[in-house]
Tab-separated table of C-alpha atoms in Angstrom:
chain	number	residue	atom	x	y	z
A	89	MET	CA	-44.714	33.730	7.590
A	90	LYS	CA	-42.116	31.296	8.382
A	91	PRO	CA	-41.319	28.531	5.987
A	92	ASN	CA	-42.406	24.972	7.105
A	93	THR	CA	-40.185	21.914	7.528
A	94	ARG	CA	-41.438	20.565	4.219
A	95	THR	CA	-40.374	23.748	2.194
A	96	ILE	CA	-37.111	23.791	3.837
A	97	LEU	CA	-36.511	20.034	2.958
A	98	LEU	CA	-37.611	20.651	-0.562
A	99	ALA	CA	-35.217	23.870	-0.885
A	100	GLY	CA	-32.325	21.907	0.638
A	101	THR	CA	-32.763	19.008	-1.606
A	102	LEU	CA	-33.148	21.287	-4.827
A	103	LEU	CA	-29.907	23.090	-3.738
A	104	LEU	CA	-28.059	19.823	-3.244
A	105	ALA	CA	-29.229	18.641	-6.705
A	106	VAL	CA	-28.001	21.779	-8.394
A	107	ALA	CA	-24.682	21.583	-6.339
A	108	THR	CA	-24.155	18.086	-7.486
A	109	ALA	CA	-25.195	18.930	-11.165
A	110	LEU	CA	-22.476	21.401	-11.297
A	111	LEU	CA	-19.804	18.939	-10.197
A	112	ILE	CA	-20.530	16.430	-12.760
A	113	ARG	CA	-17.988	16.097	-15.609
A	114	ALA	CA	-18.740	14.253	-18.796
A	115	ASP	CA	-16.262	11.928	-20.587
A	116	ILE	CA	-13.745	13.465	-23.034
A	117	PRO	CA	-13.990	11.305	-26.039
A	118	ALA	CA	-10.807	9.173	-27.015
A	119	ASN	CA	-10.435	10.979	-30.297
A	120	GLU	CA	-10.802	14.380	-28.715
A	121	LEU	CA	-8.072	13.483	-26.110
A	122	LYS	CA	-5.687	11.933	-28.495
A	123	ALA	CA	-6.100	15.101	-30.826
A	124	LYS	CA	-4.898	17.384	-27.896
A	125	TYR	CA	-2.256	15.110	-26.372
A	126	SER	CA	-0.525	12.933	-29.160
A	127	THR	CA	2.685	14.069	-30.485
A	128	PRO	CA	4.934	12.969	-33.481
A	129	SER	CA	6.628	10.594	-31.185
A	130	SER	CA	3.201	9.029	-30.027
A	131	ARG	CA	2.574	5.381	-31.287
A	132	PHE	CA	-0.433	3.045	-30.801
A	133	LEU	CA	0.127	-0.649	-30.405
A	134	GLN	CA	-2.880	-3.038	-30.490
A	135	LEU	CA	-2.145	-5.889	-27.870
A	136	ALA	CA	-5.058	-8.032	-27.853
A	137	GLU	CA	-7.460	-6.336	-25.268
A	138	VAL	CA	-5.901	-2.827	-25.448
A	139	ASN	CA	-4.909	-0.157	-27.918
A	140	LEU	CA	-1.463	0.827	-26.085
A	141	HIS	CA	-0.222	4.397	-26.258
A	142	TYR	CA	3.423	5.005	-25.814
A	143	ARG	CA	6.034	7.441	-27.255
A	144	ASP	CA	9.262	6.541	-28.777
A	145	GLU	CA	12.038	9.031	-28.720
A	146	GLY	CA	15.807	9.247	-29.061
A	147	GLN	CA	18.592	6.498	-30.070
A	148	GLY	CA	20.724	4.109	-28.011
A	149	ARG	CA	20.297	1.883	-25.341
A	150	PRO	CA	16.530	1.353	-24.909
A	151	ILE	CA	14.960	2.537	-21.440
A	152	VAL	CA	11.293	1.885	-20.737
A	153	LEU	CA	9.644	4.287	-18.211
A	154	LEU	CA	6.370	3.262	-16.233
A	155	HIS	CA	4.127	5.817	-14.378
A	156	GLY	CA	2.078	5.285	-11.418
A	157	THR	CA	-1.582	5.310	-10.405
A	158	GLY	CA	-3.598	8.337	-11.904
A	159	ALA	CA	-0.766	9.673	-13.871
A	160	SER	CA	0.347	9.241	-17.616
A	161	LEU	CA	3.491	9.295	-19.538
A	162	GLN	CA	3.716	12.891	-19.334
A	163	THR	CA	5.051	12.440	-15.733
A	164	TRP	CA	8.454	11.498	-17.534
A	165	ASP	CA	8.526	14.585	-19.720
A	166	GLY	CA	11.577	16.103	-17.675
A	167	TRP	CA	13.555	12.715	-17.960
A	168	ALA	CA	12.606	12.069	-21.618
A	169	ARG	CA	14.343	15.443	-22.621
A	170	GLU	CA	17.564	14.488	-21.062
A	171	MET	CA	17.617	10.634	-21.771
A	172	ARG	CA	16.673	10.771	-25.329
A	173	LYS	CA	20.156	12.458	-26.113
A	174	SER	CA	21.857	9.235	-25.243
A	175	HIS	CA	19.037	6.599	-24.961
A	176	ARG	CA	15.868	5.360	-26.821
A	177	VAL	CA	13.312	6.355	-24.476
A	178	LEU	CA	9.903	4.460	-24.390
A	179	ARG	CA	7.399	5.573	-22.124
A	180	LEU	CA	3.848	4.018	-21.764
A	181	ASP	CA	0.275	5.012	-20.789
A	182	LEU	CA	-0.568	2.105	-18.845
A	183	PRO	CA	-3.971	0.554	-19.516
A	184	GLY	CA	-6.754	2.470	-17.569
A	185	PHE	CA	-4.810	5.708	-17.924
A	186	GLY	CA	-3.798	8.345	-20.429
A	187	LEU	CA	-4.470	7.932	-23.966
A	188	THR	CA	-4.359	4.293	-23.722
A	189	GLY	CA	-7.609	4.203	-21.828
A	190	PRO	CA	-9.419	1.077	-20.353
A	191	ASN	CA	-8.762	-2.341	-21.590
A	192	ALA	CA	-11.478	-4.843	-22.518
A	193	THR	CA	-11.275	-7.099	-19.644
A	194	ASP	CA	-11.224	-4.660	-16.728
A	195	THR	CA	-8.279	-6.444	-15.306
A	196	TYR	CA	-5.682	-4.266	-13.769
A	197	THR	CA	-3.561	-6.496	-11.677
A	198	ILE	CA	0.234	-6.183	-11.336
A	199	ARG	CA	0.495	-9.483	-13.075
A	200	TYR	CA	-1.621	-8.272	-15.883
A	201	TYR	CA	0.539	-5.227	-16.348
A	202	ALA	CA	3.859	-7.213	-16.159
A	203	GLU	CA	2.665	-9.710	-18.915
A	204	LEU	CA	1.680	-6.701	-20.901
A	205	LEU	CA	5.155	-5.202	-20.587
A	206	LEU	CA	6.553	-8.669	-21.810
A	207	ARG	CA	4.156	-8.532	-24.983
A	208	PHE	CA	5.094	-4.957	-25.517
A	209	LEU	CA	8.891	-5.894	-25.456
A	210	ASP	CA	8.532	-8.810	-27.778
A	211	SER	CA	6.343	-6.796	-30.191
A	212	LEU	CA	9.160	-4.153	-30.556
A	213	GLN	CA	11.781	-6.819	-30.659
A	214	LEU	CA	13.309	-5.513	-27.415
A	215	ASP	CA	15.354	-8.334	-25.975
A	216	LYS	CA	16.869	-6.462	-23.046
A	217	VAL	CA	16.050	-2.937	-21.708
A	218	HIS	CA	16.622	-0.575	-18.730
A	219	LEU	CA	13.640	-0.379	-16.797
A	220	ALA	CA	12.251	2.621	-14.452
A	221	GLY	CA	8.975	2.820	-12.688
A	222	SER	CA	7.296	5.349	-10.277
A	223	SER	CA	4.989	4.303	-7.623
A	224	LEU	CA	2.631	1.675	-9.282
A	225	GLY	CA	5.097	1.492	-12.149
A	226	GLY	CA	7.758	0.670	-9.790
A	227	GLN	CA	5.780	-2.361	-8.589
A	228	ILE	CA	5.201	-3.534	-11.907
A	229	ALA	CA	8.913	-2.992	-12.871
A	230	TYR	CA	10.457	-5.014	-9.969
A	231	ASP	CA	7.776	-7.534	-10.485
A	232	PHE	CA	8.712	-7.938	-14.127
A	233	ALA	CA	12.480	-7.671	-13.479
A	234	ALA	CA	12.169	-10.764	-10.870
A	235	ALA	CA	10.283	-12.900	-13.323
A	236	HIS	CA	12.288	-11.735	-16.399
A	237	PRO	CA	15.922	-11.043	-15.482
A	238	GLU	CA	17.230	-11.826	-18.787
A	239	ARG	CA	15.152	-9.003	-20.183
A	240	VAL	CA	16.127	-6.148	-17.683
A	241	GLN	CA	19.659	-4.494	-17.848
A	242	LYS	CA	19.279	-1.841	-15.096
A	243	LEU	CA	16.316	-1.184	-12.640
A	244	ILE	CA	15.412	2.154	-11.403
A	245	LEU	CA	12.485	2.292	-8.739
A	246	ILE	CA	10.958	5.494	-7.623
A	247	SER	CA	8.886	5.199	-4.436
A	248	PRO	CA	7.437	1.877	-5.492
A	249	THR	CA	4.303	0.537	-3.938
A	250	GLY	CA	3.652	-2.904	-2.642
A	251	ILE	CA	4.812	-2.738	1.167
A	252	THR	CA	2.616	-0.450	2.868
A	253	ASN	CA	-1.359	-1.219	2.624
A	254	ALA	CA	-3.050	1.506	0.764
A	255	ASN	CA	-5.801	1.297	3.388
A	256	ASP	CA	-3.076	2.031	6.326
A	257	LYS	CA	-1.620	5.435	4.747
A	258	SER	CA	-2.813	8.830	4.099
A	259	ILE	CA	-4.139	8.768	0.362
A	260	SER	CA	-5.958	11.237	-1.410
A	261	MET	CA	-9.701	11.753	-1.443
A	262	PRO	CA	-10.282	9.939	-4.944
A	263	PHE	CA	-8.382	6.954	-3.868
A	264	ARG	CA	-10.269	6.716	-0.594
A	265	LEU	CA	-13.798	7.091	-2.495
A	266	ALA	CA	-12.920	4.602	-5.099
A	267	GLN	CA	-12.588	1.901	-2.322
A	268	MET	CA	-15.764	2.839	-0.531
A	269	PRO	CA	-18.715	0.592	-1.699
A	270	LEU	CA	-21.552	3.231	-1.493
A	271	LEU	CA	-19.499	6.131	-2.964
A	272	LYS	CA	-17.226	4.606	-5.523
A	273	HIS	CA	-19.434	4.933	-8.354
A	274	THR	CA	-19.749	8.724	-7.786
A	275	LEU	CA	-16.108	9.126	-8.999
A	276	ARG	CA	-17.495	7.804	-12.585
A	277	TYR	CA	-19.203	11.313	-12.935
A	278	ILE	CA	-18.265	13.528	-10.082
A	279	THR	CA	-14.477	14.551	-10.545
A	280	PRO	CA	-14.193	18.185	-10.428
A	281	ARG	CA	-10.728	19.903	-11.182
A	282	PHE	CA	-10.258	21.044	-7.598
A	283	ILE	CA	-9.995	17.129	-6.671
A	284	VAL	CA	-7.255	16.576	-8.976
A	285	GLU	CA	-5.478	19.755	-7.760
A	286	LYS	CA	-5.780	18.471	-4.281
A	287	SER	CA	-4.241	15.121	-5.285
A	288	LEU	CA	-1.441	16.484	-6.987
A	289	GLN	CA	-0.663	18.845	-4.224
A	290	GLU	CA	-0.246	15.751	-1.968
A	291	VAL	CA	2.203	14.136	-4.238
A	292	TYR	CA	4.284	17.252	-4.740
A	293	GLY	CA	6.792	18.205	-1.789
A	294	ASP	CA	6.432	21.587	-2.790
A	295	ASP	CA	3.111	22.979	-4.056
A	296	SER	CA	4.879	25.800	-5.772
A	297	ARG	CA	6.321	23.388	-8.424
A	298	LEU	CA	2.883	22.552	-9.549
A	299	THR	CA	1.744	24.235	-12.449
A	300	ALA	CA	-1.750	24.870	-13.859
A	301	ALA	CA	-0.812	23.105	-17.022
A	302	THR	CA	-0.082	20.011	-14.969
A	303	ILE	CA	-3.318	20.028	-13.364
A	304	THR	CA	-5.425	20.532	-16.673
A	305	LEU	CA	-3.381	17.637	-18.063
A	306	SER	CA	-4.031	15.405	-15.111
A	307	HIS	CA	-7.675	16.319	-14.958
A	308	ASP	CA	-8.249	15.658	-18.793
A	309	MET	CA	-6.632	12.371	-18.628
A	310	LEU	CA	-8.858	11.311	-15.730
A	311	LEU	CA	-12.074	12.563	-17.830
A	312	GLY	CA	-10.758	10.479	-20.714
A	313	ALA	CA	-13.537	7.879	-21.900
A	314	GLY	CA	-13.543	4.993	-19.780
A	315	ASN	CA	-10.615	6.037	-17.557
A	316	ARG	CA	-12.593	6.876	-14.355
A	317	GLN	CA	-14.224	3.297	-14.414
A	318	ALA	CA	-10.875	1.749	-14.908
A	319	PHE	CA	-9.448	3.753	-12.124
A	320	ILE	CA	-12.158	2.463	-9.796
A	321	HIS	CA	-11.384	-1.119	-10.913
A	322	ARG	CA	-7.639	-0.601	-10.167
A	323	MET	CA	-8.149	0.949	-6.754
A	324	ASN	CA	-10.352	-2.268	-5.944
A	325	THR	CA	-7.899	-4.694	-7.327
A	326	ARG	CA	-6.355	-6.819	-4.492
A	327	ASP	CA	-2.813	-7.809	-5.985
A	328	ALA	CA	-1.144	-11.164	-4.758
A	329	ASP	CA	1.665	-10.301	-2.518
A	330	ASN	CA	4.852	-10.065	-4.718
A	331	LEU	CA	7.394	-8.808	-2.134
A	332	GLN	CA	8.964	-12.296	-2.123
A	333	GLN	CA	9.961	-11.388	-5.771
A	334	LEU	CA	12.487	-8.860	-4.722
A	335	ALA	CA	15.071	-11.487	-3.803
A	336	ARG	CA	15.016	-12.598	-7.311
A	337	VAL	CA	15.917	-9.309	-8.933
A	338	GLN	CA	19.231	-9.549	-10.619
A	339	ALA	CA	19.684	-6.255	-12.354
A	340	PRO	CA	21.587	-3.718	-10.745
A	341	THR	CA	19.020	-1.377	-8.922
A	342	LEU	CA	19.011	2.399	-8.161
A	343	ILE	CA	16.061	3.618	-5.622
A	344	LEU	CA	14.990	7.074	-5.599
A	345	TRP	CA	12.728	8.599	-2.689
A	346	GLY	CA	11.553	11.956	-1.977
A	347	LEU	CA	11.874	12.765	1.803
A	348	ALA	CA	8.487	14.505	1.813
A	349	ASP	CA	6.684	11.616	0.252
A	350	ALA	CA	3.319	11.760	1.856
A	351	TRP	CA	1.802	8.592	0.035
A	352	VAL	CA	4.467	5.879	0.446
A	353	PRO	CA	6.730	6.265	3.835
A	354	LEU	CA	10.542	6.526	3.573
A	355	SER	CA	10.627	3.490	5.896
A	356	ASP	CA	9.337	1.282	2.846
A	357	ALA	CA	12.804	2.047	1.074
A	358	SER	CA	14.985	0.210	3.449
A	359	HIS	CA	12.833	-2.963	2.791
A	360	PHE	CA	13.653	-2.573	-0.902
A	361	GLN	CA	17.220	-1.625	-0.328
A	362	GLN	CA	17.780	-4.727	1.802
A	363	SER	CA	15.795	-7.216	-0.293
A	364	ILE	CA	17.404	-6.508	-3.487
A	365	LYS	CA	21.131	-7.423	-3.317
A	366	GLY	CA	23.373	-4.450	-4.031
A	367	ALA	CA	20.619	-1.843	-4.285
A	368	ARG	CA	21.416	1.802	-3.813
A	369	LEU	CA	19.189	4.394	-2.431
A	370	ILE	CA	19.166	8.185	-3.170
A	371	THR	CA	16.772	10.605	-1.184
A	372	TYR	CA	15.847	14.030	-2.227
A	373	PRO	CA	14.870	16.573	0.735
A	374	GLY	CA	11.690	18.462	0.068
A	375	ALA	CA	10.604	16.286	-2.937
A	376	GLY	CA	7.474	14.250	-2.595
A	377	HIS	CA	6.002	11.121	-4.034
A	378	ILE	CA	6.959	11.704	-7.803
A	379	PRO	CA	10.344	13.386	-7.593
A	380	MET	CA	11.191	12.510	-11.088
A	381	GLU	CA	8.172	15.094	-12.089
A	382	GLU	CA	8.690	17.570	-9.451
A	383	ILE	CA	12.505	17.893	-9.543
A	384	PRO	CA	13.430	16.360	-12.958
A	385	GLN	CA	16.761	17.694	-13.424
A	386	PRO	CA	18.457	16.174	-10.081
A	387	THR	CA	16.736	12.897	-10.380
A	388	VAL	CA	17.455	12.429	-14.100
A	389	SER	CA	21.164	13.152	-13.465
A	390	ASP	CA	21.334	10.424	-11.120
A	391	ALA	CA	19.610	8.092	-13.074
A	392	LEU	CA	21.799	8.784	-16.075
A	393	ARG	CA	25.131	8.523	-13.854
A	394	PHE	CA	23.769	5.100	-12.792
A	395	LEU	CA	22.958	3.891	-16.204
A	396	GLN	CA	26.357	5.035	-17.738
A	397	GLU	CA	28.421	3.516	-14.996
A	398	GLU	CA	28.992	0.205	-16.927
A	399	LEU	CA	30.040	2.290	-20.000
A	400	ALA	CA	32.440	4.070	-17.804
A	401	LEU	CA	33.868	0.851	-16.462
A	402	GLN	CA	34.231	-0.515	-20.073
A	403	LYS	CA	36.315	2.388	-20.993
A	404	GLU	CA	38.698	2.135	-18.305
């Protein structure tokens, strides 16, 4: 006896429901995530609408490190290991990500992040710092450096965003889904590990450098309570054009770019180099969108050489 159409549809519906249920992932409570990923250098600073997580390591001239969308301060692990030997290294989990989690206002504009950075520096009584940012963090960094030139000694930008429209470039599935009106809210519940792995493969130039531990970390941070909803808010935020700010950047600037960057094209680098007076560009064959994480040793060596140039000149 052949199954009728109604039976087939019912079976298909049940199969779809079961498959969807298997993909659903619950939030990881904030306290559980903090217990797993906090370190002795972790600090939490209450700044109005957010409890900001950061790490404070080393001594010397301070440098602040800002990660990109969907990342966390661990993306700077390789840099921090080297930089803390000669600098005070401060790296933040930006609101909406990592152990900081969502803020109370659901506001995630570049201007909001830049103003938060100012409050962070004031709270720690840091008058002037070196500033480095990757992707979204790079856009925040150059916006801040332009608005507050007296607070930034040197600036390092790693594949910063702000030029190419996110809708015009090849971006990962979660990013695209987060911008689709009918589908974006599914990300609040359906974010299996393989989606995170696929996104990370896109930002690495060489997949063999991607470890299981890195995938687990990124997946855990995404599942942190409130982070998925914050990610949706951020991906649907329309920032004011701040590219005119580049000409106001006064700090000596170094730009780092992976030649295999699949998210932000190398052509954008020339715009930053031409718009920021005296900016220098270093590229890395085979590296992707986050070269400071993928190939930390050569990139941090170039960064430290840049930061130490002033000291070398003073000794001559």
